Coordinates of C-alpha atoms in Angstrom, one line a residue:
M1 CA -47.5 93.1 -50.9
L2 CA -47.8 93.9 -47.2
I3 CA -48.4 90.3 -46.2
V4 CA -45.1 89.0 -47.5
E5 CA -43.1 91.8 -46.0
V6 CA -44.3 90.9 -42.5
F7 CA -43.1 87.4 -42.8
K8 CA -39.7 87.9 -44.4
N9 CA -37.7 87.6 -41.2
F10 CA -39.3 84.3 -40.0
D11 CA -37.5 81.0 -40.3
N12 CA -40.8 79.2 -40.5
Q13 CA -41.9 81.5 -43.3
H14 CA -43.7 78.9 -45.4
F15 CA -46.0 77.9 -42.6
L16 CA -46.9 81.5 -41.7
I17 CA -47.6 82.6 -45.2
N18 CA -49.7 79.6 -46.0
S19 CA -51.7 80.2 -42.8
M20 CA -52.2 83.8 -43.8
M21 CA -53.5 83.0 -47.2
N22 CA -56.8 82.1 -45.5
N23 CA -57.8 85.7 -45.5
P24 CA -55.0 88.0 -46.8
D25 CA -57.3 90.8 -48.0
L26 CA -58.8 91.2 -44.5
I27 CA -55.4 91.3 -42.8
N28 CA -54.0 93.8 -45.4
K29 CA -57.1 96.0 -44.9
T30 CA -56.6 95.8 -41.1
I31 CA -53.0 96.8 -41.5
A32 CA -54.0 99.8 -43.6
F33 CA -56.7 100.8 -41.2
A34 CA -54.4 100.6 -38.2
K35 CA -51.7 102.7 -40.0
E36 CA -54.3 105.3 -40.8
Q37 CA -55.8 105.4 -37.3
L38 CA -52.4 105.6 -35.6
N39 CA -50.8 108.1 -38.0
D40 CA -50.4 110.8 -35.4
A41 CA -50.2 108.5 -32.3
E42 CA -47.6 109.0 -29.5
G43 CA -44.3 107.2 -30.3
G44 CA -44.6 104.3 -27.9
H45 CA -48.2 103.5 -29.0
D46 CA -48.0 104.1 -32.7
W47 CA -48.2 101.9 -35.8
F48 CA -44.6 100.7 -35.2
H49 CA -45.7 99.4 -31.8
I50 CA -48.5 97.5 -33.5
E51 CA -46.2 96.1 -36.1
R52 CA -43.8 94.8 -33.4
V53 CA -46.6 93.3 -31.4
Y54 CA -47.9 91.7 -34.6
K55 CA -44.5 90.1 -35.4
N56 CA -44.2 88.9 -31.8
A57 CA -47.6 87.4 -31.9
L58 CA -46.8 85.5 -35.1
L59 CA -43.6 84.3 -33.6
I60 CA -45.4 82.9 -30.6
A61 CA -48.4 81.6 -32.7
K62 CA -46.2 79.4 -34.9
D63 CA -45.5 77.1 -31.9
T64 CA -49.1 77.2 -30.6
H65 CA -52.4 75.7 -31.8
C66 CA -54.6 78.7 -32.2
D67 CA -57.0 80.7 -34.5
L68 CA -54.3 82.6 -36.4
V69 CA -56.7 85.1 -37.9
V70 CA -58.0 86.1 -34.5
V71 CA -54.4 86.4 -33.2
Q72 CA -53.6 88.7 -36.2
L73 CA -56.7 90.8 -35.8
G74 CA -56.2 91.1 -32.1
A75 CA -52.6 92.1 -32.4
L76 CA -53.3 94.7 -35.1
L77 CA -56.3 96.2 -33.3
H78 CA -55.4 95.9 -29.6
D79 CA -54.2 99.5 -29.3
I80 CA -56.3 101.1 -32.0
A81 CA -57.5 103.7 -29.5
D82 CA -55.5 103.5 -26.3
S83 CA -57.5 104.8 -23.3
K84 CA -54.5 106.7 -22.0
F85 CA -54.9 109.1 -24.9
H86 CA -58.7 109.3 -24.8
N87 CA -59.3 110.7 -21.3
G88 CA -59.2 107.1 -19.8
D89 CA -62.2 106.0 -21.9
E90 CA -61.7 102.2 -22.3
T91 CA -64.7 101.7 -24.6
I92 CA -63.4 103.6 -27.6
G93 CA -60.9 100.9 -28.7
P94 CA -63.3 98.0 -28.7
K95 CA -66.0 100.1 -30.4
T96 CA -63.6 101.3 -33.1
A97 CA -62.4 97.7 -33.7
R98 CA -66.0 96.4 -33.9
L99 CA -67.1 99.0 -36.4
F100 CA -64.2 98.3 -38.6
L101 CA -64.6 94.5 -38.5
E102 CA -68.4 94.9 -39.1
S103 CA -67.6 97.0 -42.2
E104 CA -65.5 94.1 -43.5
N105 CA -68.3 91.6 -42.9
V106 CA -66.3 89.6 -40.3
S107 CA -68.3 87.0 -38.5
E108 CA -69.8 88.0 -35.2
G109 CA -67.9 85.2 -33.4
T110 CA -64.6 86.5 -34.6
I111 CA -65.6 90.1 -33.8
K112 CA -66.5 89.2 -30.2
H113 CA -63.3 87.3 -29.7
V114 CA -61.2 90.2 -31.0
V115 CA -63.1 92.7 -28.8
N116 CA -62.6 90.5 -25.8
I117 CA -58.9 90.5 -26.5
I118 CA -58.8 94.3 -26.6
E119 CA -60.8 94.6 -23.4
N120 CA -58.7 92.2 -21.5
I121 CA -55.1 92.7 -22.7
S122 CA -54.1 95.7 -20.7
Y123 CA -51.7 95.5 -17.7
K124 CA -53.6 98.1 -15.5
G125 CA -51.2 97.9 -12.6
G126 CA -51.1 94.1 -12.6
N127 CA -54.3 93.9 -10.4
F128 CA -56.8 93.4 -13.2
D129 CA -58.8 90.2 -13.3
K130 CA -59.4 89.1 -16.8
K131 CA -63.0 88.5 -17.6
F132 CA -62.2 86.4 -20.6
S133 CA -59.6 83.8 -21.5
S134 CA -58.4 82.1 -24.6
V135 CA -55.2 80.9 -26.2
E136 CA -55.4 83.8 -28.7
L137 CA -55.6 86.4 -25.8
D138 CA -52.6 84.7 -24.1
I139 CA -50.6 85.0 -27.4
V140 CA -51.5 88.7 -28.1
Q141 CA -51.0 89.7 -24.4
D142 CA -47.6 88.1 -24.3
A143 CA -46.7 89.8 -27.6
D144 CA -47.8 93.1 -26.2
R145 CA -45.9 92.6 -23.0
L146 CA -42.7 91.6 -24.9
D147 CA -42.8 95.0 -26.5
A148 CA -42.7 96.7 -23.1
I149 CA -39.4 95.0 -22.0
G150 CA -35.9 94.6 -23.4
A151 CA -34.2 97.3 -25.5
I152 CA -37.5 98.4 -27.1
G153 CA -39.1 98.6 -23.6
V154 CA -36.3 100.8 -22.3
A155 CA -36.7 103.1 -25.3
R156 CA -40.5 103.2 -25.0
A157 CA -40.4 104.0 -21.3
F158 CA -38.2 107.0 -21.7
N159 CA -40.1 108.1 -24.8
Y160 CA -43.4 108.1 -22.9
G161 CA -42.2 109.4 -19.6
G162 CA -39.3 111.6 -20.6
F163 CA -36.1 111.6 -18.5
K164 CA -36.9 112.2 -14.9
Y165 CA -35.4 110.5 -11.9
N166 CA -35.5 111.3 -8.3
P167 CA -34.0 108.7 -6.0
E168 CA -36.1 110.0 -3.1
I169 CA -39.3 108.8 -4.7
A170 CA -39.7 105.1 -4.1
P171 CA -41.5 102.8 -6.6
I172 CA -45.0 101.5 -5.8
T173 CA -45.0 97.8 -6.8
N174 CA -48.6 97.0 -5.9
M175 CA -50.8 99.7 -7.3
T176 CA -54.5 99.6 -7.9
K177 CA -55.8 100.1 -11.4
E178 CA -56.7 103.7 -10.7
E179 CA -53.3 104.4 -9.0
Y180 CA -51.6 102.9 -12.0
K181 CA -53.5 105.1 -14.5
K182 CA -52.8 108.3 -12.5
N183 CA -49.2 107.5 -11.7
N184 CA -46.6 110.2 -12.5
A185 CA -43.6 108.7 -10.8
P186 CA -40.1 109.0 -12.3
T187 CA -39.5 106.9 -15.4
I188 CA -37.0 104.6 -13.7
N189 CA -39.7 103.7 -11.1
H190 CA -41.7 102.3 -14.0
F191 CA -39.2 99.5 -14.3
Y192 CA -40.0 98.3 -10.8
E193 CA -43.8 99.1 -11.0
K194 CA -44.3 97.2 -14.2
L195 CA -41.5 96.3 -16.6
L196 CA -39.5 94.0 -14.3
L197 CA -42.7 92.3 -13.2
L198 CA -43.8 91.2 -16.7
K199 CA -41.4 88.3 -17.0
D200 CA -43.4 86.4 -14.4
K201 CA -46.7 87.2 -15.9
M202 CA -46.2 85.7 -19.4
N203 CA -48.7 83.1 -20.5
T204 CA -47.0 81.0 -23.2
E205 CA -43.8 79.0 -23.1
T206 CA -42.4 80.9 -26.1
G207 CA -43.3 84.2 -24.5
K208 CA -41.6 83.2 -21.2
Q209 CA -38.4 82.3 -23.0
I210 CA -38.2 85.5 -24.9
A211 CA -39.1 87.6 -21.8
A212 CA -36.3 86.0 -19.8
E213 CA -33.7 87.3 -22.2
R214 CA -35.3 90.8 -22.5
H215 CA -35.6 91.0 -18.7
Q216 CA -31.9 90.3 -18.3
F217 CA -31.1 93.2 -20.7
M218 CA -33.2 95.6 -18.5
E219 CA -31.3 94.4 -15.3
T220 CA -28.0 95.1 -17.1
F221 CA -29.3 98.6 -18.2
L222 CA -30.4 99.5 -14.6
A223 CA -27.0 98.4 -13.2
Q224 CA -25.3 100.6 -15.7
F225 CA -27.7 103.5 -15.1
Y226 CA -27.1 103.5 -11.3
A227 CA -23.4 103.2 -11.8
E228 CA -23.4 106.2 -14.0
W229 CA -25.7 108.1 -11.6
E230 CA -23.4 107.5 -8.7
G231 CA -20.3 108.2 -10.8
V232 CA -18.9 104.7 -10.3
K233 CA -18.1 104.2 -13.9

């Protein structure tokens, strides 16, 4: 059963599984829907990204008073149609999620909450003012940002950008939303333009603790990268 597989690595397994039993069919159907929709997605934004964010969200949620079903749906559907791969159209993801949830007869209140999470989760250059706030959004946003840093974050950055580095091109650390969307700078610059900034943008205490460790890994990676580039070691 898919539900049990998701929880097998958690110490607090009993709590999580009991919480999930409120609506296991809906969650399993959402997992299946996300897998189908993202079957041919780019490697950094595929089902496995969703699965990692889902696990991160559950890890944070177990220490937070929240609506667990909203957290789960938000995590599973947050990247169901990433605007980067739909000509910048930011409406497709929320619409796709709404249609699916309506087909499953989910309450309008829950649908609105999930849609608000999808519409407000993105980084967008760090200059995006959220028009909605909730504990559930904080959890899913932290979970998504955690997947952008650490060892996975390094792998995703190079998977998306390819290997390109030009030391003469300086990072831009304060881009507008439009500049961020159109940015084609070298992959290493992405660390300074986004990844290294995420640690200080986490919402939850659990998210902050995990982010600090993953941030240190990236600092170590960059030190090694530059040492190799310069032929120091």
